[in-house]
Structures are given as C-alpha cells and as structure tokens.
PDB file of C-alpha atoms and ligand atoms in Angstrom:
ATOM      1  CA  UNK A 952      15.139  -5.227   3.914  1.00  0.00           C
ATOM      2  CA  UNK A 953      15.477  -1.492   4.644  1.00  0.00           C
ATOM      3  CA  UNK A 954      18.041  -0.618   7.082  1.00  0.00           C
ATOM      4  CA  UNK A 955      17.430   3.271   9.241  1.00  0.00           C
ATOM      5  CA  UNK A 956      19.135   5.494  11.215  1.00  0.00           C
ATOM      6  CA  UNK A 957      17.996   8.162  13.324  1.00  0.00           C
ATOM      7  CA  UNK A 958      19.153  11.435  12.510  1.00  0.00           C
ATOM      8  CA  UNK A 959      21.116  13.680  14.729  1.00  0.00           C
ATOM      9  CA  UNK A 960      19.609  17.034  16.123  1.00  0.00           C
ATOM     10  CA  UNK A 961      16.166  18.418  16.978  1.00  0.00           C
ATOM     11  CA  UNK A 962      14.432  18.031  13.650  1.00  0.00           C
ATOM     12  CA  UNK A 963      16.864  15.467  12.362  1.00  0.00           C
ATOM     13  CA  UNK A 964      15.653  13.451   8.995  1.00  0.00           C
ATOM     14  CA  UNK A 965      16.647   9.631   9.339  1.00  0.00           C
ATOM     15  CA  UNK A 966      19.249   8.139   7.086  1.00  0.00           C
ATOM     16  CA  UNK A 967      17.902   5.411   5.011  1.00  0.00           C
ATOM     17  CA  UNK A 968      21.030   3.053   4.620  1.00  0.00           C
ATOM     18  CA  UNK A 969      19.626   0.208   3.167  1.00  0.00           C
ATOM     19  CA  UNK A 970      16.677   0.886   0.724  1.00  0.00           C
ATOM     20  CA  UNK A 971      14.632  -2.307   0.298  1.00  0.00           C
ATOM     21  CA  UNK A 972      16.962  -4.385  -0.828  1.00  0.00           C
ATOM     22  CA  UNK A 973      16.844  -8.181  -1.444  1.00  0.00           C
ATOM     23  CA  UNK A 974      19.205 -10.960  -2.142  1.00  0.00           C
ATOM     24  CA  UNK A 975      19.936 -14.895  -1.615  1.00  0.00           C
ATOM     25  CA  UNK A 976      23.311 -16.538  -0.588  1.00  0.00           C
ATOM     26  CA  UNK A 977      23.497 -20.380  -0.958  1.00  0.00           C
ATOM     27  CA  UNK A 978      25.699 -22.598   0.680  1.00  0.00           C
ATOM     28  CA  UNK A 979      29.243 -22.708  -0.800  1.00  0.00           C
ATOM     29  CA  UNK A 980      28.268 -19.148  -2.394  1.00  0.00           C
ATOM     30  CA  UNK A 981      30.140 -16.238  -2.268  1.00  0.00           C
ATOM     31  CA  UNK A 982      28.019 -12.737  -2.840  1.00  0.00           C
ATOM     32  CA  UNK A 983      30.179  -9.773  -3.384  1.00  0.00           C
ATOM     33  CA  UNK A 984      28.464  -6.653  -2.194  1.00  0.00           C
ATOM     34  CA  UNK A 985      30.541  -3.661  -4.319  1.00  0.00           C
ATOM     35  CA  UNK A 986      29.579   0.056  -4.101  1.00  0.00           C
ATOM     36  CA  UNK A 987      30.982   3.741  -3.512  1.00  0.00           C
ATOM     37  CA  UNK A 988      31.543   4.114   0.494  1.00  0.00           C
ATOM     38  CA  UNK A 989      28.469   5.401   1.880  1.00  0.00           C
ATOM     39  CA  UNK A 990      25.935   3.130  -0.632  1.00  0.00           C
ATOM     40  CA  UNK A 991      24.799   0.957   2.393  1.00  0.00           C
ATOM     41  CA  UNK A 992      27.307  -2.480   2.539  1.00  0.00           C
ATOM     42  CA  UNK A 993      28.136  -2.417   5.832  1.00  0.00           C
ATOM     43  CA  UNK A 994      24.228  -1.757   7.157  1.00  0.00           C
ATOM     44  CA  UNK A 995      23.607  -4.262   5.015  1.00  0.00           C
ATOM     45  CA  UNK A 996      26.018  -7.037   7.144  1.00  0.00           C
ATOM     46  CA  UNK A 997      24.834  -5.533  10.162  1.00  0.00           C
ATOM     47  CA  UNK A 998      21.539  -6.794   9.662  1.00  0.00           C
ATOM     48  CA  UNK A 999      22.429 -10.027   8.262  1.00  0.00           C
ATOM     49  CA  UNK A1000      24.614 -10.504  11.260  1.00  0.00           C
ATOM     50  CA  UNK A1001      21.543 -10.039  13.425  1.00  0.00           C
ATOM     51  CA  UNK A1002      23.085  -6.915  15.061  1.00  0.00           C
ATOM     52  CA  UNK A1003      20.485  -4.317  13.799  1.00  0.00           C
ATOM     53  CA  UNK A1004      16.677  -5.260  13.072  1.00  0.00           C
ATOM     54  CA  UNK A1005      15.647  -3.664   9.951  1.00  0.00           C
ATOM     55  CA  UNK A1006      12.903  -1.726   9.967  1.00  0.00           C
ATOM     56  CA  UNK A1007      11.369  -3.004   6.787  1.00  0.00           C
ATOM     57  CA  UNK A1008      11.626  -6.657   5.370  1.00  0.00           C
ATOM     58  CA  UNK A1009      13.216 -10.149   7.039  1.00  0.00           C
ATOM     59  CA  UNK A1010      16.494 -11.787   6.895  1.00  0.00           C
ATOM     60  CA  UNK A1011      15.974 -15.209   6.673  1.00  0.00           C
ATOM     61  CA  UNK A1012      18.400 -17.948   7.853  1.00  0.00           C
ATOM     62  CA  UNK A1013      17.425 -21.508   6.577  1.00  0.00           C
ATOM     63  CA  UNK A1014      13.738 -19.709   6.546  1.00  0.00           C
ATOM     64  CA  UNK A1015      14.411 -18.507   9.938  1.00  0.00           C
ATOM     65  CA  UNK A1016      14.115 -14.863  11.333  1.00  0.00           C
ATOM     66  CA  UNK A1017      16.768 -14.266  13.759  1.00  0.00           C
ATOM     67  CA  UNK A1018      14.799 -11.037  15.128  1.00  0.00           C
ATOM     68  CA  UNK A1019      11.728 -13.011  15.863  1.00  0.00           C
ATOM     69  CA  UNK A1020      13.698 -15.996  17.521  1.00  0.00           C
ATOM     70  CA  UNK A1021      13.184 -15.637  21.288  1.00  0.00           C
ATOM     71  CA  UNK A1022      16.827 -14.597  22.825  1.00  0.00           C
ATOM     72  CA  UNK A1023      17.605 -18.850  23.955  1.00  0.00           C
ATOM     73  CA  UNK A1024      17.420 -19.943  20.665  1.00  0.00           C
ATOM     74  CA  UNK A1025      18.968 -16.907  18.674  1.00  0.00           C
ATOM     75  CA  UNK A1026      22.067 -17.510  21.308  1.00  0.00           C
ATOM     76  CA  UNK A1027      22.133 -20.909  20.036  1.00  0.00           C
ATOM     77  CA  UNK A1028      21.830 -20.403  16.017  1.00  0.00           C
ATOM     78  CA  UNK A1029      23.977 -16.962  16.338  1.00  0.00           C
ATOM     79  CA  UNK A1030      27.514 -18.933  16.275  1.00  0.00           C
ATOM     80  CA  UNK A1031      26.370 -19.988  12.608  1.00  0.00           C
ATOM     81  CA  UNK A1032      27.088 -16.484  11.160  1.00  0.00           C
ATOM     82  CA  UNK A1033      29.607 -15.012  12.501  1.00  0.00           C
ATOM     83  CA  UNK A1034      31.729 -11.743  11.204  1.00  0.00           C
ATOM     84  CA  UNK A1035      35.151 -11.354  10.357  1.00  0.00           C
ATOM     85  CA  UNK A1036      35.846  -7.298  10.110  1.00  0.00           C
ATOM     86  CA  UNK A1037      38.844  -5.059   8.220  1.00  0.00           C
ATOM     87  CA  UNK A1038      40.617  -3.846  11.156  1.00  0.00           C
ATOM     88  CA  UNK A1039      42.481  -7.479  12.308  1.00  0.00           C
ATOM     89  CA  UNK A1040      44.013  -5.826  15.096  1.00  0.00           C
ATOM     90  CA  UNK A1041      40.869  -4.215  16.506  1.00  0.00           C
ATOM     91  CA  UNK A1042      38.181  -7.254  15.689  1.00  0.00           C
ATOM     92  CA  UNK A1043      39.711  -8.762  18.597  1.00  0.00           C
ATOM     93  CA  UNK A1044      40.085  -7.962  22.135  1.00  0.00           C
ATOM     94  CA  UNK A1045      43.593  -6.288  22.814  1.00  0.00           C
ATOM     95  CA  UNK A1046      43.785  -7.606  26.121  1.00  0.00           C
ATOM     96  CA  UNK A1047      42.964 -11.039  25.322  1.00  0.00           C
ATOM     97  CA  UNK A1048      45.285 -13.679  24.654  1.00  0.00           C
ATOM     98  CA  UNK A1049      44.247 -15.569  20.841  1.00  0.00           C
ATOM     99  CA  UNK A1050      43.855 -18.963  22.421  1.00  0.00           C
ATOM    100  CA  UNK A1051      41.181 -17.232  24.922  1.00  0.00           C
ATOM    101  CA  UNK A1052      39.507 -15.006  21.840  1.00  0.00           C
ATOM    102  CA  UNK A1053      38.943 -18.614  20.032  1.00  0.00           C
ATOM    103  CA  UNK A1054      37.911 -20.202  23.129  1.00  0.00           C
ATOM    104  CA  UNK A1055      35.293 -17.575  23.651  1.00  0.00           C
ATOM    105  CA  UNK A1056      32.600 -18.967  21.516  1.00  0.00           C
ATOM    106  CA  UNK A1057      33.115 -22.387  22.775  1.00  0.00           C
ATOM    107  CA  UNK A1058      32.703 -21.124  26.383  1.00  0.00           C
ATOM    108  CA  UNK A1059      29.654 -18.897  25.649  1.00  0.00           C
ATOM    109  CA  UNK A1060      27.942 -21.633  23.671  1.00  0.00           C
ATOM    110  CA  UNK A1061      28.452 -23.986  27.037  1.00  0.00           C
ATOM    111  CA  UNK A1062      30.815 -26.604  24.780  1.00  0.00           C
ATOM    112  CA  UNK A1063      34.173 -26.207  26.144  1.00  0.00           C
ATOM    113  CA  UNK A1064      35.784 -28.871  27.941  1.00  0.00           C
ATOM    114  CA  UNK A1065      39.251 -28.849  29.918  1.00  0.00           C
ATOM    115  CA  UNK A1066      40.514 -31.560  27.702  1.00  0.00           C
ATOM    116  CA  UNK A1067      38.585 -30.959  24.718  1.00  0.00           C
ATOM    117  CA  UNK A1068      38.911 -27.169  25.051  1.00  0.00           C
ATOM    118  CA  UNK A1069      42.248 -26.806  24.194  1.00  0.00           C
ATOM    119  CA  UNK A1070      42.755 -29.327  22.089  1.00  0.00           C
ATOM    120  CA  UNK A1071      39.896 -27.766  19.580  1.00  0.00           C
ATOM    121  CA  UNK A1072      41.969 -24.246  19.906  1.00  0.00           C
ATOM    122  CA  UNK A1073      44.943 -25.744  18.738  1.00  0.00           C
ATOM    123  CA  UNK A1074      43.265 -27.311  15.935  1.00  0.00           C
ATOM    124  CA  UNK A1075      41.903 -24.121  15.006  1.00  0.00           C
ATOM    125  CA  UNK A1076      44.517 -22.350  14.946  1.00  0.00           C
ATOM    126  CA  UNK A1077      46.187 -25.268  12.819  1.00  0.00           C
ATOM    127  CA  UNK A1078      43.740 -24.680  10.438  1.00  0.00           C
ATOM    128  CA  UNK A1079      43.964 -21.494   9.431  1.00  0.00           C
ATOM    129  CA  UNK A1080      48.103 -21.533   9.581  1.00  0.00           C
ATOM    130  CA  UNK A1081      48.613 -20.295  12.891  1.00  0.00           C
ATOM    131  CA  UNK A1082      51.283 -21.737  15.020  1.00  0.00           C
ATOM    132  CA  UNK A1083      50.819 -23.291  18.830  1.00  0.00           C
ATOM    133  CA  UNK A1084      52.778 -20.580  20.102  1.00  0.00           C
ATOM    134  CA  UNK A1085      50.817 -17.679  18.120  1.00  0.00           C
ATOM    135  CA  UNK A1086      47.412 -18.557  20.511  1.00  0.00           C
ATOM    136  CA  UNK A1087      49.841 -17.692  23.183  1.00  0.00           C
ATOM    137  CA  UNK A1088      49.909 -13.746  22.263  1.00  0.00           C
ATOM    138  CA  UNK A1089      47.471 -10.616  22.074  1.00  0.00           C
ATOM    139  CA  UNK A1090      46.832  -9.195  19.271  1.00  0.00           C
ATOM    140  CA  UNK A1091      49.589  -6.347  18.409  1.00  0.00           C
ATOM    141  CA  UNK A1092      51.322  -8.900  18.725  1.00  0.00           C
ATOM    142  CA  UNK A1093      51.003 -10.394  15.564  1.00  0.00           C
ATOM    143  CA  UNK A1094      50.937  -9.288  11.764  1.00  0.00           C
ATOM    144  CA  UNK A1095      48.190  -7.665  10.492  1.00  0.00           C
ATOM    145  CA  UNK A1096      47.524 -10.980   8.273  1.00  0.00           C
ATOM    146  CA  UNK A1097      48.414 -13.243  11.582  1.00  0.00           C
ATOM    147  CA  UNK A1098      45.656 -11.492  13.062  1.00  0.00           C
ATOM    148  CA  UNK A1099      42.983 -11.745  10.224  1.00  0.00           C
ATOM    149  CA  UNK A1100      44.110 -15.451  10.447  1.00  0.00           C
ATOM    150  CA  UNK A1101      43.706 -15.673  14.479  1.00  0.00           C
ATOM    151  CA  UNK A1102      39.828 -13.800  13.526  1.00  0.00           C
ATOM    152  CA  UNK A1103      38.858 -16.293  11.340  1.00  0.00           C
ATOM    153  CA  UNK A1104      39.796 -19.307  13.181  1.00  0.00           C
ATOM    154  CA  UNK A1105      37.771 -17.571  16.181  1.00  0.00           C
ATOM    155  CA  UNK A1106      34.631 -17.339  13.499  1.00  0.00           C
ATOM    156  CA  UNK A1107      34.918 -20.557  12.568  1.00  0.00           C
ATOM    157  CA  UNK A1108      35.014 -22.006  16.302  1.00  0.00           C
ATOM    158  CA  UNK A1109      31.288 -21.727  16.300  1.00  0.00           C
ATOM    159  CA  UNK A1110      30.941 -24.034  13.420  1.00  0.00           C
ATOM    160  CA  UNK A1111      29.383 -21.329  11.110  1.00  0.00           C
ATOM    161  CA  UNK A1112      27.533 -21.617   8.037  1.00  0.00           C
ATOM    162  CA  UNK A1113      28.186 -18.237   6.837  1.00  0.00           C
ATOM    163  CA  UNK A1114      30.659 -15.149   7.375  1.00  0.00           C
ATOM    164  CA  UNK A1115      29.689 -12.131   6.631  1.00  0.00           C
ATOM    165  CA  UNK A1116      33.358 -10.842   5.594  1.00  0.00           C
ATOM    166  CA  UNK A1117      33.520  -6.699   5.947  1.00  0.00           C
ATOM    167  CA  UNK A1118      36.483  -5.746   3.676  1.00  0.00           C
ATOM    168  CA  UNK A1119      38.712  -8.766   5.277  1.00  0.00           C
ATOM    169  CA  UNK A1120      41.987  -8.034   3.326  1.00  0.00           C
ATOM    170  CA  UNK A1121      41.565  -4.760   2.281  1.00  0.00           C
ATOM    171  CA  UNK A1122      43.631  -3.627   5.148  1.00  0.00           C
ATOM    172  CA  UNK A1123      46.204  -6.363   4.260  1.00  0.00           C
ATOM    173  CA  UNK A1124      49.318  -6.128   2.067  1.00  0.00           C
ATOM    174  CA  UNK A1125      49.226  -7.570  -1.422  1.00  0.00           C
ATOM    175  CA  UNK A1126      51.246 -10.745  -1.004  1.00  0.00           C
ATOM    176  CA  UNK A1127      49.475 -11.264   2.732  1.00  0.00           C
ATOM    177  CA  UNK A1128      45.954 -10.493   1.333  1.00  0.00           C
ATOM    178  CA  UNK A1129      46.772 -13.836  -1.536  1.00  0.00           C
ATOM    179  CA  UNK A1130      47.688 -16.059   1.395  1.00  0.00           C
ATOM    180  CA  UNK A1131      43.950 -15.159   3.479  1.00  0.00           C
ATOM    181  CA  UNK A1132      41.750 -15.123   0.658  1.00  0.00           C
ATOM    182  CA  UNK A1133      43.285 -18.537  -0.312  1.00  0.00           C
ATOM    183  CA  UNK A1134      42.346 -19.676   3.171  1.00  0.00           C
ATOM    184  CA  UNK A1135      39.123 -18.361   2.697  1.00  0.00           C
ATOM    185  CA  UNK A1136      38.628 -20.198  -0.568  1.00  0.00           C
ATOM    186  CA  UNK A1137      39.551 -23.627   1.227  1.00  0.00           C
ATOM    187  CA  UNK A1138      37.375 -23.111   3.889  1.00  0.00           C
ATOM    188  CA  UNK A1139      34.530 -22.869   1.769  1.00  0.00           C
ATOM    189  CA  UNK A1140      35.577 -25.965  -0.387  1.00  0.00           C
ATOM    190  CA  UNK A1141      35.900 -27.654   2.552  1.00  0.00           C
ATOM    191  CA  UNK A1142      32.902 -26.593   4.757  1.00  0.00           C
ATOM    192  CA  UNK A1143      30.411 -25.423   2.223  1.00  0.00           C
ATOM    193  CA  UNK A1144      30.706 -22.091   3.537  1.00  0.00           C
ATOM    194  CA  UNK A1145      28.218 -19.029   2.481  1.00  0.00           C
ATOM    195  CA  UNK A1146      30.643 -15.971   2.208  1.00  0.00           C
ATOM    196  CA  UNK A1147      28.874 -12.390   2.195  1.00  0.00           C
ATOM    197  CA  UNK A1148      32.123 -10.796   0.598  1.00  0.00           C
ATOM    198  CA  UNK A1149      32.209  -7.000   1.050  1.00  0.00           C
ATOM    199  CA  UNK A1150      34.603  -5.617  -1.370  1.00  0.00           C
ATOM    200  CA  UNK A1151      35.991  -2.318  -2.924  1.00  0.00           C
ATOM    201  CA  UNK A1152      38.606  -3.683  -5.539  1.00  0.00           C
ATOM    202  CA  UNK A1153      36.799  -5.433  -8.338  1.00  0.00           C
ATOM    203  CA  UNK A1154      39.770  -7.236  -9.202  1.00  0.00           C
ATOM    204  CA  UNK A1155      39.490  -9.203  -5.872  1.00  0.00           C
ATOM    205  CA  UNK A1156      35.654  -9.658  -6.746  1.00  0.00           C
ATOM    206  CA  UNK A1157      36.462 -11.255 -10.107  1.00  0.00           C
ATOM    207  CA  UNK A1158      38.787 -14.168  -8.649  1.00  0.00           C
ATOM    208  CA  UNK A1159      37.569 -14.914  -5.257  1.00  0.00           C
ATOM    209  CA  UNK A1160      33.276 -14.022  -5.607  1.00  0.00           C
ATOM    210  CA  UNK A1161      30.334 -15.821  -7.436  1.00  0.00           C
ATOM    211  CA  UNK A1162      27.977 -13.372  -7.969  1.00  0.00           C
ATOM    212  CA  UNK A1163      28.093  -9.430  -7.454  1.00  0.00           C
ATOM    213  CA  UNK A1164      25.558  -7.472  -6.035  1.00  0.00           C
ATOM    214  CA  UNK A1165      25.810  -3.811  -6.827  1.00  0.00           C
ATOM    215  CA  UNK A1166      24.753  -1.419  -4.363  1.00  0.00           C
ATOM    216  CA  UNK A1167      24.200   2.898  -4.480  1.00  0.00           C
ATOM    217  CA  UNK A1168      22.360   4.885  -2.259  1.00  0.00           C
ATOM    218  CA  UNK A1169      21.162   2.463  -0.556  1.00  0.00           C
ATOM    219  CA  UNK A1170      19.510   0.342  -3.718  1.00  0.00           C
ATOM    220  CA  UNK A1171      20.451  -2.403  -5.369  1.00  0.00           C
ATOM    221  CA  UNK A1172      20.969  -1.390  -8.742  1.00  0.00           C
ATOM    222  CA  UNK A1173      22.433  -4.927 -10.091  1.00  0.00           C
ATOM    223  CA  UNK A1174      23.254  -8.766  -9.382  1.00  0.00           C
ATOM    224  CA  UNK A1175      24.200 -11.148 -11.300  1.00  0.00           C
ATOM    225  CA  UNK A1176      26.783 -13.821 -11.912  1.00  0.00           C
ATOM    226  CA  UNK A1177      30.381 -12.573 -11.612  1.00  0.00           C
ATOM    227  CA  UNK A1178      31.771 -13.040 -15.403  1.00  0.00           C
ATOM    228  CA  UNK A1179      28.631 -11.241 -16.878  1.00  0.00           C
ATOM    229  CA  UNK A1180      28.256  -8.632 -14.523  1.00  0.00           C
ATOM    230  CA  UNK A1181      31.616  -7.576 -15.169  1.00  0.00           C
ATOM    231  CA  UNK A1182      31.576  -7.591 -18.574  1.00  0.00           C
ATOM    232  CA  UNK A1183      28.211  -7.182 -19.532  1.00  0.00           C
ATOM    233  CA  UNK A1184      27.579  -4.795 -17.150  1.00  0.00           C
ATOM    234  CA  UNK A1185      23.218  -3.531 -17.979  1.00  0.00           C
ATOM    235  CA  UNK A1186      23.630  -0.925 -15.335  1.00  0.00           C
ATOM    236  CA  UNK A1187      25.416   2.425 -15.641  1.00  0.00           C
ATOM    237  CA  UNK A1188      26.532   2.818 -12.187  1.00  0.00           C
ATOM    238  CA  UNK A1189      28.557  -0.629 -12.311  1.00  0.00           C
ATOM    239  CA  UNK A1190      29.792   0.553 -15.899  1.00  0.00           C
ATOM    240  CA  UNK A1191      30.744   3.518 -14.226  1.00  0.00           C
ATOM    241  CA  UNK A1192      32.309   1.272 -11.363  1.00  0.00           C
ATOM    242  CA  UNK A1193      34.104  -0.424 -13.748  1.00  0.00           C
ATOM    243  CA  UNK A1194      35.488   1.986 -15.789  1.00  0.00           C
ATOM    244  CA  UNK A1195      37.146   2.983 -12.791  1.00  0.00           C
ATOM    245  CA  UNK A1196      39.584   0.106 -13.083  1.00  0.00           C
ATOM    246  CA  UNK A1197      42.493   0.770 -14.602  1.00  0.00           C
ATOM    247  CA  UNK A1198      42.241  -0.988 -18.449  1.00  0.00           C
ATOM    248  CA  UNK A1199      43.291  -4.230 -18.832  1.00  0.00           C
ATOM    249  CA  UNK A1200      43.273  -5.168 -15.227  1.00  0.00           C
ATOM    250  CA  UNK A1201      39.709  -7.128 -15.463  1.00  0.00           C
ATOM    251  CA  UNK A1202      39.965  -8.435 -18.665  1.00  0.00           C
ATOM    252  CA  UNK A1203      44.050  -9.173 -19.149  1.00  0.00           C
ATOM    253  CA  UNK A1204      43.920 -12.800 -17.770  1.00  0.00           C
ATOM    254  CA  UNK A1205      40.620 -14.535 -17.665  1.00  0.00           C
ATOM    255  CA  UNK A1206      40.479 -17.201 -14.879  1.00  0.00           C
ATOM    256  CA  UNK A1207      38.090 -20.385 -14.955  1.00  0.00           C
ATOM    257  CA  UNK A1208      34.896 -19.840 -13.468  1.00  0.00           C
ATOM    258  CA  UNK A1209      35.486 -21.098 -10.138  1.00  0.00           C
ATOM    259  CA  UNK A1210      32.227 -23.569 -10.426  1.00  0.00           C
TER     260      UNK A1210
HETATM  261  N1  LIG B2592      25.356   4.339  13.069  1.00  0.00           N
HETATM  262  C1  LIG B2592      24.958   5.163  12.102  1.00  0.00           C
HETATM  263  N2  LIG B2592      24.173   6.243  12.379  1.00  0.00           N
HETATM  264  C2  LIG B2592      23.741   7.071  11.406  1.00  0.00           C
HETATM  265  N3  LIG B2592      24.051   6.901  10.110  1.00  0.00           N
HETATM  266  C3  LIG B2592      24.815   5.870   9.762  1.00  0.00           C
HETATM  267  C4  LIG B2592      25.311   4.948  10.742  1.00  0.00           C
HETATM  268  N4  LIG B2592      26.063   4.011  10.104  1.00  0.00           N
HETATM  269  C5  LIG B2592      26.045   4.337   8.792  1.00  0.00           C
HETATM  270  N5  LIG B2592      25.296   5.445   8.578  1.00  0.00           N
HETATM  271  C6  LIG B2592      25.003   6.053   7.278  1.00  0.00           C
HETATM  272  O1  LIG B2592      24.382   5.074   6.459  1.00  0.00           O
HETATM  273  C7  LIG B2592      24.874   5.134   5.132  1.00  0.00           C
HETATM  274  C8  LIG B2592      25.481   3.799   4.732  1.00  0.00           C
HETATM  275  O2  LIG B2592      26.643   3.557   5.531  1.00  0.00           O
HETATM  276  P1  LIG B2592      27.460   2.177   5.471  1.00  0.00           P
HETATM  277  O3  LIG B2592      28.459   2.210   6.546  1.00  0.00           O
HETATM  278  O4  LIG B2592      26.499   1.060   5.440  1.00  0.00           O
HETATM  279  O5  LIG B2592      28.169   2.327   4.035  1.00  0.00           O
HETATM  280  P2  LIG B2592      29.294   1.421   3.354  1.00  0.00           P
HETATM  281  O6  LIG B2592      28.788   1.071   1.990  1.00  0.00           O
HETATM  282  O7  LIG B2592      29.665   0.292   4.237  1.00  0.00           O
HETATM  283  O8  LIG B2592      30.511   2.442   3.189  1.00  0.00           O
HETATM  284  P3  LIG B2592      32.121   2.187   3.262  1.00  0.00           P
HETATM  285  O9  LIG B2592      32.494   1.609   1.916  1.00  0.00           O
HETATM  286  O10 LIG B2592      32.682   3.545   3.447  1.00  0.00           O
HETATM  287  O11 LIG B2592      32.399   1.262   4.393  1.00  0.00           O
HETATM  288  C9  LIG B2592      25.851   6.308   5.083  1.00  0.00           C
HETATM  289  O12 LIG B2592      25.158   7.428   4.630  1.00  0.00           O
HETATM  290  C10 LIG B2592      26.258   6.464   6.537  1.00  0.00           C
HETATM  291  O13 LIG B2592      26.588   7.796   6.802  1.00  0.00           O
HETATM  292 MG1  LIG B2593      31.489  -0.272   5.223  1.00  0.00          MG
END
C-alpha cells in the first residue's frame, strides 16, 4: 500500500508516508515494524486499522478490504482489529470511568446486556490484572502501566483478531513495560492473536516479535525472521540500525526462538 498526505500551503508537494509497501501477519504472529521516526510506521497502522484509505494498494483482512466493505458490515468486522496506542493516559477518554471505556465496544457493537454487561467488564479487567475497584476510576487515575492494562482489556472487549500495538510500552518504565509485554505474550498464546508490534528498541523486538520488518523513507528495505534479521542483517540501513545498539546488548544472552 502507499499511504499520502496532502501538503500544507498553496503549491504544497504531498508527503508520501508509506511507499508501496507490502507485508503478511498470520494468526499468533507478531510483525515488528522498526525504523528512524519519520520512516512511515505509524501511517502504516493507520491504514491497517482502517482509519486512512491508502491511496495505492489493499489491506486485506481474511481476504477482505475494509475500505470497500459498505459502512454496516465494516462496523461489524472493525472490533476485530483494534489499536492499543503509547500515550496510556491519553488512548482513553479522561472523563470516562474504565468500566464505561471497556463497556464501550460492547455497547456500540449492540452486545451488552445489564447482567451480562458487567459481568464481561469485570472479567476483562481480571484478565489483564486489573482489580474490580480499578474499572471504578478515570484514567489519571491510574499508573501509566494500569492504564496500558485498562487499554488493552478495552481492545480485547471486541474479541479482536489483531492489535495493531503503536509503541505500547515505550512510554512505560522498565520493570512495568516486563509485566505488559508479558500480558501481551499470553494473550496471544491464548487467543491466537496477530500483533502488528511497532517498536524503537531492538532489544524489545528480539524477545517479544517474530519477524521484523524494516522500514525508511517510507520503503521497506527488509523482513525477515527475527534471529536472522538481527544478525544477518543483508541490508545496510538495519546494519546501521543495529549498530546503534549498544554492543553486547543483542547478542549477550540468546533466548529460544519463541516458536
Ligand atoms: N497527518 C499528517 N499530515 C501530513 N504529514 C504527515 C501526517 N502524519 C505523518 N506525516 C508525515 O509522514 C511521514 C511518516 O510519519 P509517521 O508518523 O508514519 O512516522 P513514524 O515512523 O511513525 O515516526 P515516529 O517513530 O516518530 O512515530 C513523516 O514524514 C511525517 O511527517
Ligand atoms: Mg509513529
């Protein structure tokens, strides 16, 4: 797909974000999508999520175009991917209380039920390590990894089949960012979960992603499985990527592959 934006001004050239670019995510996958700021990640999501057509090239979703789905039944398959974003605190509504933000997608998808209703909430919130009492505040009022907790369990009220996760922990401190991506990683055992990982610390990538995807200027420049592509990099630009990483870091302990 090719992903762009308008310029700004009178004789404004538009930004090409996403420069044909082309990729498969299986169920149970996780796809890490690593690049410089500014190389096109987050356009990328945006049109996975089925928030911005692209104006080249199709997603597909179980060989289904969400931008040619008339609105009825793109309101119906839109609960199976769902975002979780970086900022915990400002993913969800300040006003709203986190038992209403998980509630929401129940409501809007017509399945909530006064005894049912709640009872799914509380499970939810169960789920991702949330207390009853925590779906009884707003958002500032909870951690920054509370939060991130209370956005996921509001993702996953929709029964999704993938999450398209914008830097999830990289807001997160070190010890707090272990405990979510651990969730995350159960979740996916669990549900078979696709994860569309968005990442800047390769270190992260290594331990909790499948494949990498490498992205600059726009273009793909590399995928491949996560072991090789890290150290058999063919590229430059994700040599260059990784020789950003302090030594040692990637290679000092080498974990199992994960499947
Ligand atoms: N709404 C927008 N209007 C115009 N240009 C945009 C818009 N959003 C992003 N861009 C431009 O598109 C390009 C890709 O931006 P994008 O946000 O996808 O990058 P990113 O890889 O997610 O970066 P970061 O790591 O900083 O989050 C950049 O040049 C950016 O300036
Ligand atoms: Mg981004």
């Amino acid at each position: 797909m090719t992903v762009r934006y308008p310029g700004r001004g009178r004789r404004a050239t538009p930004v090409t974000a996403v420069d044909e670019v082309s990729f498969e995510l299986a169920a149970g996958e996780t796809l890490a999508l690593v690049g410089e700021s500014g190389s096109g990640k987050s356009s990328t999501a945006t049109a996975v999520l089925g928030l911005r057509r692209p104006e080249g090239g199709r997603v597909l979703f179980d060989g289904q175009d969400p931008y040619r789905l008339p609105e009825r039944e793109l309101r119906l398959l839109r609960p199976a991917f769902q975002p979780v974003f970086q900022d915990p605190h400002g993913s969800l509504s300040p006003r709203q209380h986190i038992q209403d933000a998980i509630a929401e997608p129940l409501r809007v998808q017509g399945r909530w039920h006064p005894v049912s209703g709640p009872r799914r909430v509380a499970e939810l919130l169960d789920i991702v390590g949330l207390a009853p009492e925590h779906g009884r505040r707003r958002p500032h009022e909870l951690s920054g990894g509370q939060c991130q907790r209370a956005g996921i369990a509001r993702a996953l009220a929709g029964e999704p089949r993938l999450l398209v996760l914008d830097e999830p922990v990289s807001a997160l401190d070190p010890t707090v960012r272990a405990g979510v991506l651990e969730l995350l990683t159960r979740l996916q055992h669990e549900r078979g979960l696709a994860y569309l990982f968005i990442c800047h610390d390769l270190t992260l990538v290594r331990d909790f992603a499948h494949r990498i995807a490498v992205m600059r200027a726009g273009r793909l420049v590399e995928t491949g499985p996560v072991a090789r592509v890290l150290t058999r990099p063919t590229h430059s630009y994700t040599r260059a990527l990784l020789d950003a990483v302090p030594t040692g870091v990637l290679t000092e302990h080498t974990h199992p592959p994960r499947r």
